[in-house]
Amino acid sequence: MTFDLNNLLRENIKKLVPYSSARDEFKGEASTFLDANENSFGSPLTKWYNRYPDPLQIKVKEKLSSIKGVPVENIFLGNGSDECIDVLMRAFCEPGEDNILIVPPTYGMYEVSAHINDVNIKKVPLTPAFQLNLPAIEEAIDDNTKIIFLCSPNNPTGNSLDREDIEVILNNYSGIVVIDEAYINFSRFRSFTQELNDYPNLVILQTLSKAWGLAALRVGMAFASQEIIHVMNKIKPPYNINQASQELTLQALEEVGQVNDMIREIVAQRDILAKDLLTVPSVQKIYPSDANFLLVQVTNPKAIYNYLIEKGIVVRDRSSVALCAGCIRITVGTPAENVSVVNAMKNWNPA
Ligand SMILES: Cc1ncc(COP(=O)(O)O)c(C=O)c1O
């Protein structure tokens, strides 16, 4: 495999001179800041938010670096990992020419982001066991295939992809391999973050929206080589993580113990929910999950979905998604929420 970042990058991105913000040009301490056209009188809030935030979110990255064991220079922060997906697409894929490869059923934003950026999409479905079809992937890749998106644990199936299969792709494909680890904290398997030095083409996505319970703050992470992170920083909007999110994230990152307790509880509840759902007559199959949700095959997905909505319970109907016929996806809730979804499903009557 010969990986050459320069060959992969779009010409306009190679030449791009990024916007240089006021906070890029002067980073030090001063008594009077009159450089960014902010409002020096303050904010209509008890705490002032009148100054632009750190464009590179260094304090947040330093804390994340110590938690994740990844150097600050190898971390990019996005407004949710959805922004990381979009930035990667814009870095590497020439609109109307290049393509990405996805392995459905998988997270929907890879496809939507490709459409927004006018990037073609090659789809190689997972096998019936929800694993990678390596020969078909090899066959599908062409010179314009710039990014392969792998999601492990996968949404909506919940399983992890075989590590050896991912390694085959990392070792043999010379484009960018994105491993989306949004659900890694709920998994039995270890992250790829410690493998960054071995694979110059690897980008790992994680998020604070799931295990960390911070979906509303919109903080996603990309871990990759310094060169790739540098390119992503050039493309992102200057102040993509707002000050309130940076402050609250820093506060939350002090609470690793509390988050680990929640993860343990969610994983325990996942097993209880799976066991209880098996006692529901309309449930035909529960797929094994390394995530905080279950893919559940039921006799009548649309009717059950609508019935649950009537009861005030919202699940996700995935029955029209590739390889997921008959399936709904249920997020693991609190013990009370899990009992209520199980009881409601027991009360559903097909007649
Ligand atoms: C696999 C996967 N990746 C990324 C995301 C988006 O995460 P974020 O909230 O960080 O944008 C989701 C959200 O559901 C997801 O399931």
mmCIF file of N, CA, C and O in Angstrom, residues 55-136:
data_model
loop_
_atom_site.group_PDB
_atom_site.id
_atom_site.type_symbol
_atom_site.label_atom_id
_atom_site.label_comp_id
_atom_site.label_asym_id
_atom_site.label_seq_id
_atom_site.Cartn_x
_atom_site.Cartn_y
_atom_site.Cartn_z
ATOM 1 N N PRO A 55 -10.170 29.061 18.759
ATOM 2 C CA PRO A 55 -10.507 28.361 17.506
ATOM 3 C C PRO A 55 -10.021 26.912 17.503
ATOM 4 O O PRO A 55 -10.615 26.067 16.826
ATOM 5 N N LEU A 56 -8.936 26.623 18.225
ATOM 6 C CA LEU A 56 -8.402 25.249 18.199
ATOM 7 C C LEU A 56 -8.704 24.475 19.485
ATOM 8 O O LEU A 56 -8.243 23.354 19.672
ATOM 9 N N GLN A 57 -9.480 25.045 20.366
ATOM 10 C CA GLN A 57 -9.995 24.368 21.578
ATOM 11 C C GLN A 57 -8.901 23.613 22.348
ATOM 12 O O GLN A 57 -9.063 22.445 22.700
ATOM 13 N N ILE A 58 -7.779 24.309 22.592
ATOM 14 C CA ILE A 58 -6.611 23.612 23.135
ATOM 15 C C ILE A 58 -6.862 23.012 24.519
ATOM 16 O O ILE A 58 -6.461 21.881 24.798
ATOM 17 N N LYS A 59 -7.555 23.743 25.399
ATOM 18 C CA LYS A 59 -7.782 23.201 26.752
ATOM 19 C C LYS A 59 -8.598 21.917 26.690
ATOM 20 O O LYS A 59 -8.300 20.943 27.385
ATOM 21 N N VAL A 60 -9.635 21.921 25.871
ATOM 22 C CA VAL A 60 -10.477 20.712 25.739
ATOM 23 C C VAL A 60 -9.632 19.569 25.178
ATOM 24 O O VAL A 60 -9.692 18.430 25.656
ATOM 25 N N LYS A 61 -8.815 19.887 24.172
ATOM 26 C CA LYS A 61 -7.998 18.831 23.562
ATOM 27 C C LYS A 61 -6.967 18.282 24.553
ATOM 28 O O LYS A 61 -6.688 17.081 24.548
ATOM 29 N N GLU A 62 -6.407 19.163 25.387
ATOM 30 C CA GLU A 62 -5.422 18.676 26.373
ATOM 31 C C GLU A 62 -6.062 17.672 27.321
ATOM 32 O O GLU A 62 -5.497 16.628 27.643
ATOM 33 N N LYS A 63 -7.270 17.979 27.739
ATOM 34 C CA LYS A 63 -7.973 17.071 28.660
ATOM 35 C C LYS A 63 -8.335 15.768 27.926
ATOM 36 O O LYS A 63 -8.142 14.669 28.464
ATOM 37 N N LEU A 64 -8.833 15.904 26.704
ATOM 38 C CA LEU A 64 -9.178 14.701 25.928
ATOM 39 C C LEU A 64 -7.936 13.846 25.676
ATOM 40 O O LEU A 64 -7.989 12.615 25.716
ATOM 41 N N SER A 65 -6.819 14.537 25.430
ATOM 42 C CA SER A 65 -5.569 13.839 25.165
ATOM 43 C C SER A 65 -5.198 12.944 26.345
ATOM 44 O O SER A 65 -4.799 11.783 26.169
ATOM 45 N N SER A 66 -5.376 13.469 27.572
ATOM 46 C CA SER A 66 -4.996 12.654 28.730
ATOM 47 C C SER A 66 -5.985 11.511 28.941
ATOM 48 O O SER A 66 -5.612 10.441 29.399
ATOM 49 N N ILE A 67 -7.234 11.708 28.571
ATOM 50 C CA ILE A 67 -8.230 10.627 28.744
ATOM 51 C C ILE A 67 -8.052 9.555 27.667
ATOM 52 O O ILE A 67 -8.118 8.357 27.941
ATOM 53 N N LYS A 68 -7.804 9.985 26.445
ATOM 54 C CA LYS A 68 -7.786 9.053 25.310
ATOM 55 C C LYS A 68 -6.400 8.495 25.008
ATOM 56 O O LYS A 68 -6.269 7.556 24.219
ATOM 57 N N GLY A 69 -5.364 9.113 25.566
ATOM 58 C CA GLY A 69 -4.014 8.654 25.246
ATOM 59 C C GLY A 69 -3.624 8.964 23.816
ATOM 60 O O GLY A 69 -2.899 8.207 23.167
ATOM 61 N N VAL A 70 -4.118 10.086 23.303
ATOM 62 C CA VAL A 70 -3.789 10.525 21.938
ATOM 63 C C VAL A 70 -3.227 11.943 22.038
ATOM 64 O O VAL A 70 -3.848 12.801 22.688
ATOM 65 N N PRO A 71 -2.048 12.221 21.421
ATOM 66 C CA PRO A 71 -1.479 13.574 21.519
ATOM 67 C C PRO A 71 -2.425 14.655 20.981
ATOM 68 O O PRO A 71 -3.203 14.397 20.053
ATOM 69 N N VAL A 72 -2.331 15.853 21.567
ATOM 70 C CA VAL A 72 -3.180 16.976 21.159
ATOM 71 C C VAL A 72 -3.123 17.210 19.640
ATOM 72 O O VAL A 72 -4.136 17.487 18.998
ATOM 73 N N GLU A 73 -1.919 17.078 19.066
ATOM 74 C CA GLU A 73 -1.743 17.363 17.625
ATOM 75 C C GLU A 73 -2.486 16.360 16.746
ATOM 76 O O GLU A 73 -2.604 16.552 15.538
ATOM 77 N N ASN A 74 -2.935 15.260 17.325
ATOM 78 C CA ASN A 74 -3.648 14.243 16.545
ATOM 79 C C ASN A 74 -5.158 14.300 16.772
ATOM 80 O O ASN A 74 -5.881 13.353 16.447
ATOM 81 N N ILE A 75 -5.621 15.420 17.358
ATOM 82 C CA ILE A 75 -7.059 15.536 17.663
ATOM 83 C C ILE A 75 -7.661 16.727 16.917
ATOM 84 O O ILE A 75 -7.111 17.831 16.930
ATOM 85 N N PHE A 76 -8.810 16.480 16.276
ATOM 86 C CA PHE A 76 -9.613 17.547 15.671
ATOM 87 C C PHE A 76 -10.963 17.520 16.358
ATOM 88 O O PHE A 76 -11.499 16.437 16.627
ATOM 89 N N LEU A 77 -11.511 18.691 16.673
ATOM 90 C CA LEU A 77 -12.862 18.726 17.234
ATOM 91 C C LEU A 77 -13.840 19.330 16.236
ATOM 92 O O LEU A 77 -13.551 20.358 15.608
ATOM 93 N N GLY A 78 -14.981 18.673 16.117
ATOM 94 C CA GLY A 78 -16.022 19.154 15.212
ATOM 95 C C GLY A 78 -17.303 19.449 15.964
ATOM 96 O O GLY A 78 -17.488 18.989 17.091
ATOM 97 N N ASN A 79 -18.182 20.213 15.313
ATOM 98 C CA ASN A 79 -19.497 20.505 15.864
ATOM 99 C C ASN A 79 -20.339 19.229 15.703
ATOM 100 O O ASN A 79 -21.132 19.080 14.786
ATOM 101 N N GLY A 80 -20.068 18.271 16.586
ATOM 102 C CA GLY A 80 -20.580 16.911 16.420
ATOM 103 C C GLY A 80 -19.692 16.164 15.455
ATOM 104 O O GLY A 80 -18.968 16.793 14.662
ATOM 105 N N SER A 81 -19.701 14.813 15.527
ATOM 106 C CA SER A 81 -18.873 14.108 14.539
ATOM 107 C C SER A 81 -19.444 14.273 13.146
ATOM 108 O O SER A 81 -18.768 14.049 12.151
ATOM 109 N N ASP A 82 -20.710 14.703 13.062
ATOM 110 C CA ASP A 82 -21.270 14.995 11.739
ATOM 111 C C ASP A 82 -20.442 16.055 11.010
ATOM 112 O O ASP A 82 -20.276 15.990 9.791
ATOM 113 N N GLU A 83 -19.913 17.033 11.741
ATOM 114 C CA GLU A 83 -19.075 18.041 11.081
ATOM 115 C C GLU A 83 -17.756 17.421 10.609
ATOM 116 O O GLU A 83 -17.245 17.764 9.544
ATOM 117 N N CYS A 84 -17.218 16.478 11.406
ATOM 118 C CA CYS A 84 -15.972 15.813 10.991
ATOM 119 C C CYS A 84 -16.193 15.070 9.666
ATOM 120 O O CYS A 84 -15.344 15.098 8.768
ATOM 121 N N ILE A 85 -17.344 14.406 9.549
ATOM 122 C CA ILE A 85 -17.656 13.654 8.321
ATOM 123 C C ILE A 85 -17.676 14.607 7.128
ATOM 124 O O ILE A 85 -17.082 14.355 6.073
ATOM 125 N N ASP A 86 -18.328 15.745 7.314
ATOM 126 C CA ASP A 86 -18.449 16.723 6.231
ATOM 127 C C ASP A 86 -17.086 17.311 5.853
ATOM 128 O O ASP A 86 -16.760 17.462 4.671
ATOM 129 N N VAL A 87 -16.277 17.613 6.866
ATOM 130 C CA VAL A 87 -14.957 18.210 6.598
ATOM 131 C C VAL A 87 -14.083 17.208 5.824
ATOM 132 O O VAL A 87 -13.361 17.585 4.882
ATOM 133 N N LEU A 88 -14.152 15.934 6.187
ATOM 134 C CA LEU A 88 -13.352 14.917 5.474
ATOM 135 C C LEU A 88 -13.777 14.826 4.018
ATOM 136 O O LEU A 88 -12.946 14.742 3.107
ATOM 137 N N MET A 89 -15.080 14.858 3.817
ATOM 138 C CA MET A 89 -15.615 14.781 2.455
ATOM 139 C C MET A 89 -15.083 15.948 1.625
ATOM 140 O O MET A 89 -14.681 15.788 0.483
ATOM 141 N N ARG A 90 -15.077 17.147 2.227
ATOM 142 C CA ARG A 90 -14.642 18.333 1.479
ATOM 143 C C ARG A 90 -13.140 18.366 1.273
ATOM 144 O O ARG A 90 -12.655 18.965 0.318
ATOM 145 N N ALA A 91 -12.391 17.677 2.144
ATOM 146 C CA ALA A 91 -10.931 17.655 1.987
ATOM 147 C C ALA A 91 -10.514 16.751 0.826
ATOM 148 O O ALA A 91 -9.589 17.072 0.075
ATOM 149 N N PHE A 92 -11.182 15.611 0.705
ATOM 150 C CA PHE A 92 -10.652 14.559 -0.175
ATOM 151 C C PHE A 92 -11.454 14.285 -1.450
ATOM 152 O O PHE A 92 -10.915 13.709 -2.387
ATOM 153 N N CYS A 93 -12.740 14.669 -1.462
ATOM 154 C CA CYS A 93 -13.588 14.219 -2.580
ATOM 155 C C CYS A 93 -13.948 15.353 -3.517
ATOM 156 O O CYS A 93 -14.634 16.311 -3.130
ATOM 157 N N GLU A 94 -13.494 15.247 -4.748
ATOM 158 C CA GLU A 94 -13.798 16.243 -5.770
ATOM 159 C C GLU A 94 -15.265 16.063 -6.186
ATOM 160 O O GLU A 94 -15.649 14.982 -6.643
ATOM 161 N N PRO A 95 -16.088 17.108 -6.026
ATOM 162 C CA PRO A 95 -17.506 16.969 -6.386
ATOM 163 C C PRO A 95 -17.667 16.506 -7.834
ATOM 164 O O PRO A 95 -16.935 16.936 -8.718
ATOM 165 N N GLY A 96 -18.636 15.602 -8.036
ATOM 166 C CA GLY A 96 -18.927 15.127 -9.386
ATOM 167 C C GLY A 96 -17.923 14.143 -9.945
ATOM 168 O O GLY A 96 -18.132 13.588 -11.024
ATOM 169 N N GLU A 97 -16.809 13.924 -9.252
ATOM 170 C CA GLU A 97 -15.761 13.028 -9.772
ATOM 171 C C GLU A 97 -15.481 11.855 -8.838
ATOM 172 O O GLU A 97 -15.468 10.708 -9.238
ATOM 173 N N ASP A 98 -15.209 12.185 -7.578
ATOM 174 C CA ASP A 98 -14.755 11.161 -6.642
ATOM 175 C C ASP A 98 -15.927 10.450 -5.971
ATOM 176 O O ASP A 98 -17.070 10.897 -6.038
ATOM 177 N N ASN A 99 -15.589 9.330 -5.317
ATOM 178 C CA ASN A 99 -16.628 8.601 -4.593
ATOM 179 C C ASN A 99 -16.132 8.161 -3.224
ATOM 180 O O ASN A 99 -14.931 8.095 -2.963
ATOM 181 N N ILE A 100 -17.114 7.876 -2.368
ATOM 182 C CA ILE A 100 -16.825 7.250 -1.085
ATOM 183 C C ILE A 100 -17.429 5.857 -1.124
ATOM 184 O O ILE A 100 -18.331 5.590 -1.924
ATOM 185 N N LEU A 101 -16.922 4.964 -0.265
ATOM 186 C CA LEU A 101 -17.501 3.623 -0.184
ATOM 187 C C LEU A 101 -18.111 3.441 1.205
ATOM 188 O O LEU A 101 -17.467 3.727 2.214
ATOM 189 N N ILE A 102 -19.371 3.023 1.209
ATOM 190 C CA ILE A 102 -20.038 2.747 2.490
ATOM 191 C C ILE A 102 -20.569 1.318 2.483
ATOM 192 O O ILE A 102 -20.705 0.702 1.417
ATOM 193 N N VAL A 103 -20.842 0.801 3.684
ATOM 194 C CA VAL A 103 -21.215 -0.611 3.815
ATOM 195 C C VAL A 103 -22.563 -0.736 4.530
ATOM 196 O O VAL A 103 -22.625 -1.016 5.716
ATOM 197 N N PRO A 104 -23.663 -0.530 3.782
ATOM 198 C CA PRO A 104 -24.975 -0.530 4.416
ATOM 199 C C PRO A 104 -25.366 -1.907 4.979
ATOM 200 O O PRO A 104 -24.917 -2.910 4.428
ATOM 201 N N PRO A 105 -26.192 -1.976 6.001
ATOM 202 C CA PRO A 105 -26.798 -0.851 6.682
ATOM 203 C C PRO A 105 -25.808 -0.169 7.611
ATOM 204 O O PRO A 105 -25.118 -0.824 8.376
ATOM 205 N N THR A 106 -25.763 1.163 7.526
ATOM 206 C CA THR A 106 -24.839 1.896 8.386
ATOM 207 C C THR A 106 -25.381 3.294 8.661
ATOM 208 O O THR A 106 -26.480 3.646 8.198
ATOM 209 N N TYR A 107 -24.616 4.085 9.374
ATOM 210 C CA TYR A 107 -25.059 5.424 9.771
ATOM 211 C C TYR A 107 -25.380 6.274 8.526
ATOM 212 O O TYR A 107 -24.576 6.341 7.588
ATOM 213 N N GLY A 108 -26.539 6.931 8.551
ATOM 214 C CA GLY A 108 -27.056 7.589 7.361
ATOM 215 C C GLY A 108 -26.329 8.846 6.914
ATOM 216 O O GLY A 108 -26.428 9.245 5.754
ATOM 217 N N MET A 109 -25.562 9.478 7.817
ATOM 218 C CA MET A 109 -24.978 10.773 7.448
ATOM 219 C C MET A 109 -23.849 10.675 6.418
ATOM 220 O O MET A 109 -23.554 11.654 5.741
ATOM 221 N N TYR A 110 -23.206 9.482 6.312
ATOM 222 C CA TYR A 110 -22.130 9.381 5.301
ATOM 223 C C TYR A 110 -22.742 9.643 3.920
ATOM 224 O O TYR A 110 -22.189 10.382 3.104
ATOM 225 N N GLU A 111 -23.907 9.015 3.709
ATOM 226 C CA GLU A 111 -24.572 9.151 2.413
ATOM 227 C C GLU A 111 -25.097 10.579 2.211
ATOM 228 O O GLU A 111 -24.908 11.175 1.145
ATOM 229 N N VAL A 112 -25.734 11.125 3.237
ATOM 230 C CA VAL A 112 -26.312 12.476 3.108
ATOM 231 C C VAL A 112 -25.201 13.504 2.875
ATOM 232 O O VAL A 112 -25.297 14.362 1.997
ATOM 233 N N SER A 113 -24.113 13.371 3.641
ATOM 234 C CA SER A 113 -23.009 14.305 3.497
ATOM 235 C C SER A 113 -22.406 14.207 2.085
ATOM 236 O O SER A 113 -22.039 15.225 1.479
ATOM 237 N N ALA A 114 -22.342 12.976 1.553
ATOM 238 C CA ALA A 114 -21.838 12.797 0.182
ATOM 239 C C ALA A 114 -22.774 13.496 -0.810
ATOM 240 O O ALA A 114 -22.326 14.197 -1.719
ATOM 241 N N HIS A 115 -24.077 13.330 -0.618
ATOM 242 C CA HIS A 115 -25.031 13.992 -1.525
ATOM 243 C C HIS A 115 -24.871 15.512 -1.463
ATOM 244 O O HIS A 115 -24.882 16.186 -2.483
ATOM 245 N N ILE A 116 -24.737 16.042 -0.241
ATOM 246 C CA ILE A 116 -24.611 17.502 -0.091
ATOM 247 C C ILE A 116 -23.386 17.994 -0.860
ATOM 248 O O ILE A 116 -23.412 19.045 -1.491
ATOM 249 N N ASN A 117 -22.319 17.182 -0.814
ATOM 250 C CA ASN A 117 -21.066 17.601 -1.454
ATOM 251 C C ASN A 117 -20.942 17.110 -2.900
ATOM 252 O O ASN A 117 -19.872 17.213 -3.494
ATOM 253 N N ASP A 118 -22.039 16.557 -3.438
ATOM 254 C CA ASP A 118 -22.039 16.035 -4.806
ATOM 255 C C ASP A 118 -20.925 14.998 -5.025
ATOM 256 O O ASP A 118 -20.194 15.042 -6.010
ATOM 257 N N VAL A 119 -20.795 14.115 -4.047
ATOM 258 C CA VAL A 119 -19.791 13.051 -4.116
ATOM 259 C C VAL A 119 -20.516 11.735 -4.383
ATOM 260 O O VAL A 119 -21.566 11.470 -3.784
ATOM 261 N N ASN A 120 -19.991 10.941 -5.304
ATOM 262 C CA ASN A 120 -20.652 9.668 -5.634
ATOM 263 C C ASN A 120 -20.484 8.662 -4.504
ATOM 264 O O ASN A 120 -19.554 8.759 -3.699
ATOM 265 N N ILE A 121 -21.387 7.686 -4.479
ATOM 266 C CA ILE A 121 -21.388 6.725 -3.373
ATOM 267 C C ILE A 121 -21.360 5.310 -3.931
ATOM 268 O O ILE A 121 -22.165 4.958 -4.789
ATOM 269 N N LYS A 122 -20.404 4.511 -3.462
ATOM 270 C CA LYS A 122 -20.408 3.077 -3.774
ATOM 271 C C LYS A 122 -20.891 2.352 -2.538
ATOM 272 O O LYS A 122 -20.395 2.613 -1.441
ATOM 273 N N LYS A 123 -21.851 1.451 -2.739
ATOM 274 C CA LYS A 123 -22.402 0.731 -1.591
ATOM 275 C C LYS A 123 -22.073 -0.741 -1.705
ATOM 276 O O LYS A 123 -22.406 -1.369 -2.706
ATOM 277 N N VAL A 124 -21.408 -1.266 -0.686
ATOM 278 C CA VAL A 124 -21.143 -2.708 -0.631
ATOM 279 C C VAL A 124 -21.795 -3.222 0.655
ATOM 280 O O VAL A 124 -21.245 -3.031 1.747
ATOM 281 N N PRO A 125 -22.984 -3.840 0.528
ATOM 282 C CA PRO A 125 -23.698 -4.250 1.742
ATOM 283 C C PRO A 125 -22.860 -5.171 2.624
ATOM 284 O O PRO A 125 -22.007 -5.922 2.137
ATOM 285 N N LEU A 126 -23.112 -5.088 3.915
ATOM 286 C CA LEU A 126 -22.509 -6.039 4.856
ATOM 287 C C LEU A 126 -23.042 -7.435 4.519
ATOM 288 O O LEU A 126 -24.055 -7.576 3.835
ATOM 289 N N THR A 127 -22.354 -8.461 5.021
ATOM 290 C CA THR A 127 -22.848 -9.832 4.840
ATOM 291 C C THR A 127 -24.090 -10.006 5.737
ATOM 292 O O THR A 127 -24.356 -9.167 6.601
ATOM 293 N N PRO A 128 -24.825 -11.109 5.582
ATOM 294 C CA PRO A 128 -25.985 -11.330 6.460
ATOM 295 C C PRO A 128 -25.595 -11.346 7.946
ATOM 296 O O PRO A 128 -26.410 -11.053 8.819
ATOM 297 N N ALA A 129 -24.323 -11.642 8.247
ATOM 298 C CA ALA A 129 -23.870 -11.589 9.655
ATOM 299 C C ALA A 129 -23.436 -10.173 10.034
ATOM 300 O O ALA A 129 -22.828 -9.963 11.092
ATOM 301 N N PHE A 130 -23.727 -9.210 9.175
ATOM 302 C CA PHE A 130 -23.383 -7.798 9.399
ATOM 303 C C PHE A 130 -21.868 -7.581 9.482
ATOM 304 O O PHE A 130 -21.383 -6.772 10.285
ATOM 305 N N GLN A 131 -21.114 -8.348 8.679
ATOM 306 C CA GLN A 131 -19.658 -8.161 8.621
ATOM 307 C C GLN A 131 -19.255 -7.655 7.237
ATOM 308 O O GLN A 131 -20.060 -7.640 6.310
ATOM 309 N N LEU A 132 -17.991 -7.240 7.109
ATOM 310 C CA LEU A 132 -17.512 -6.680 5.843
ATOM 311 C C LEU A 132 -17.394 -7.764 4.777
ATOM 312 O O LEU A 132 -16.908 -8.864 5.058
ATOM 313 N N ASN A 133 -17.817 -7.434 3.562
ATOM 314 C CA ASN A 133 -17.661 -8.338 2.429
ATOM 315 C C ASN A 133 -16.380 -7.897 1.697
ATOM 316 O O ASN A 133 -16.410 -7.092 0.767
ATOM 317 N N LEU A 134 -15.236 -8.419 2.157
ATOM 318 C CA LEU A 134 -13.945 -7.915 1.659
ATOM 319 C C LEU A 134 -13.753 -8.082 0.152
ATOM 320 O O LEU A 134 -13.321 -7.128 -0.515
ATOM 321 N N PRO A 135 -14.068 -9.271 -0.433
ATOM 322 C CA PRO A 135 -13.880 -9.391 -1.890
ATOM 323 C C PRO A 135 -14.713 -8.360 -2.649
ATOM 324 O O PRO A 135 -14.231 -7.749 -3.611
ATOM 325 N N ALA A 136 -15.961 -8.138 -2.206
ATOM 326 C CA ALA A 136 -16.823 -7.176 -2.910
ATOM 327 C C ALA A 136 -16.305 -5.741 -2.731
ATOM 328 O O ALA A 136 -16.414 -4.911 -3.642
#
